[in-house]
Every structure is written in structure tokens, then in C-alpha cells.
Short mmCIF file of C-alpha atoms in Angstrom, two decimals:
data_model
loop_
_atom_site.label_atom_id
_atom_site.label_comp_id
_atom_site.label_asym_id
_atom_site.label_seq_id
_atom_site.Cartn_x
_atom_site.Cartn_y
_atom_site.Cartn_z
CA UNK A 1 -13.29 93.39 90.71
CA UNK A 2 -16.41 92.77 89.00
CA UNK A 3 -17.84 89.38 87.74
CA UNK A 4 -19.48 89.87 84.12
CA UNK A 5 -22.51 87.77 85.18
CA UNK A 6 -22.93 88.49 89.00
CA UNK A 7 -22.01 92.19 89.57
CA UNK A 8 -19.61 93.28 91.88
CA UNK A 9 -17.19 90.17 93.57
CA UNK A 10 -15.29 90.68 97.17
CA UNK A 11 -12.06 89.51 97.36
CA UNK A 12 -13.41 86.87 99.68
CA UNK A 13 -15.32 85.67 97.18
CA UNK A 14 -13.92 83.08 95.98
CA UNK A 15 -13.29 79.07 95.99
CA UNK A 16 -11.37 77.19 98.72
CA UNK A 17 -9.09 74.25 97.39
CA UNK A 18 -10.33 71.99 100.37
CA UNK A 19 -13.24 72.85 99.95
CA UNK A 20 -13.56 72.16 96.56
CA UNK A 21 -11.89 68.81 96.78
CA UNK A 22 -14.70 68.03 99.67
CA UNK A 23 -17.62 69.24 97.00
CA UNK A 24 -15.91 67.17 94.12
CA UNK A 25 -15.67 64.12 96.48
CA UNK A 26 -19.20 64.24 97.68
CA UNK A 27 -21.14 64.52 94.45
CA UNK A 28 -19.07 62.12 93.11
CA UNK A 29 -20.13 59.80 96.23
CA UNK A 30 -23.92 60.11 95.23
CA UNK A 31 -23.56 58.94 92.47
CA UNK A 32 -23.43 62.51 90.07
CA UNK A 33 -21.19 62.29 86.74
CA UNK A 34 -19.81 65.93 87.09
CA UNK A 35 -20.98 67.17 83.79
CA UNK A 36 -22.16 70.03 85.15
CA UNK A 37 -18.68 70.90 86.41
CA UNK A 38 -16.63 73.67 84.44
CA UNK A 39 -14.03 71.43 84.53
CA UNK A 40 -11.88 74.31 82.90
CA UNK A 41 -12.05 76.80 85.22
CA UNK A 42 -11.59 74.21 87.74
CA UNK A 43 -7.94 73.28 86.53
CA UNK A 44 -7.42 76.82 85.56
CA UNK A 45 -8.08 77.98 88.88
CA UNK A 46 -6.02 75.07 90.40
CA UNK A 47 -3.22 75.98 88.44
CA UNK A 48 -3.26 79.47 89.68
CA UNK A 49 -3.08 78.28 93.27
CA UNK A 50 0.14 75.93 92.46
CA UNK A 51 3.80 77.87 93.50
CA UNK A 52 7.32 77.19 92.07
CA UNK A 53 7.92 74.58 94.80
CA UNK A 54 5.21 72.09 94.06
CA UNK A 55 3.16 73.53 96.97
CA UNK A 56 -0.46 75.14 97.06
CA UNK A 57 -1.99 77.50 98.45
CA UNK A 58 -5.92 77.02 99.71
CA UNK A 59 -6.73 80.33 97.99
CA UNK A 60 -5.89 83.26 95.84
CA UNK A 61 -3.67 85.77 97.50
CA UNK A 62 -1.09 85.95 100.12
CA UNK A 63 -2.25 82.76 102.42
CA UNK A 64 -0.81 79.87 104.15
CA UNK A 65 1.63 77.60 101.85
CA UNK A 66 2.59 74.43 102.32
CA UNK A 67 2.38 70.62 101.00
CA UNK A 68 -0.50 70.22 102.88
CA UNK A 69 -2.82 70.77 100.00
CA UNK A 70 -0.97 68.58 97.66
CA UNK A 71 -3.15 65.98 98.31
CA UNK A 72 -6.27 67.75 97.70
#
């Protein structure tokens, strides 16, 4: 695939749903106000993670699923 703004993307490349809870956490710990979060693609991308059983997965693709990330 190929990212309009950033050339050529790996299929590794991409966002973590841990990891992204962990980032969201921390700058809202010091004190930031998230505005310069696409909040959009955020949810959009969250949804896209979300299976037919409530669960998650961390990423996009075949990965582990469970209820784990639920609480993320």
C-alpha cells in the first residue's frame, strides 16, 4: 500500500491499540488538551479493530483476539 503523504507504508506500519491507549493516557497526564489528535481516524481506526463478539484485536490483520483489549 501506499500512504498519499508518506510514500510507500509496510504492513507493519501501523498503530497498536495498547499502544495508543498508553500515548493517549500520557499526554493527557501532562497536562496536553489533545487537539492535535485526529480524533477521526482515531475512532475510525478503532472501529476497524472491533469483531462481531465485542472483542478487539491490537492491530489490523489476522492477530491475537480476545477481551483483553476491551479495556483499552
Amino acid at each position: 500500500p501506499e500512504c498519499k503523504a508518506c510514500g510507500p507504508v509496510s504492513e507493519h506500519d501501523q498503530g497498536h491499540l495498547a499502544m495508543n491507549y498508553c500515548a493517549l493516557s500520557l499526554l493527557t497526564m501532562l497536562g496536553d488538551d489533545l487537539s492535535r489528535v485526529n480524533k477521526k481516524a482515531l475512532l475510525r481506526g478503532t472501529r476497524l479493530l472491533q469483531h462481531a463478539s465485542g472483542s478487539f484485536s491490537p492491530v489490523g490483520g489476522d492477530s491475537e483476539d480476545d477481551m483483553r483489549f476491551v479495556y483499552c
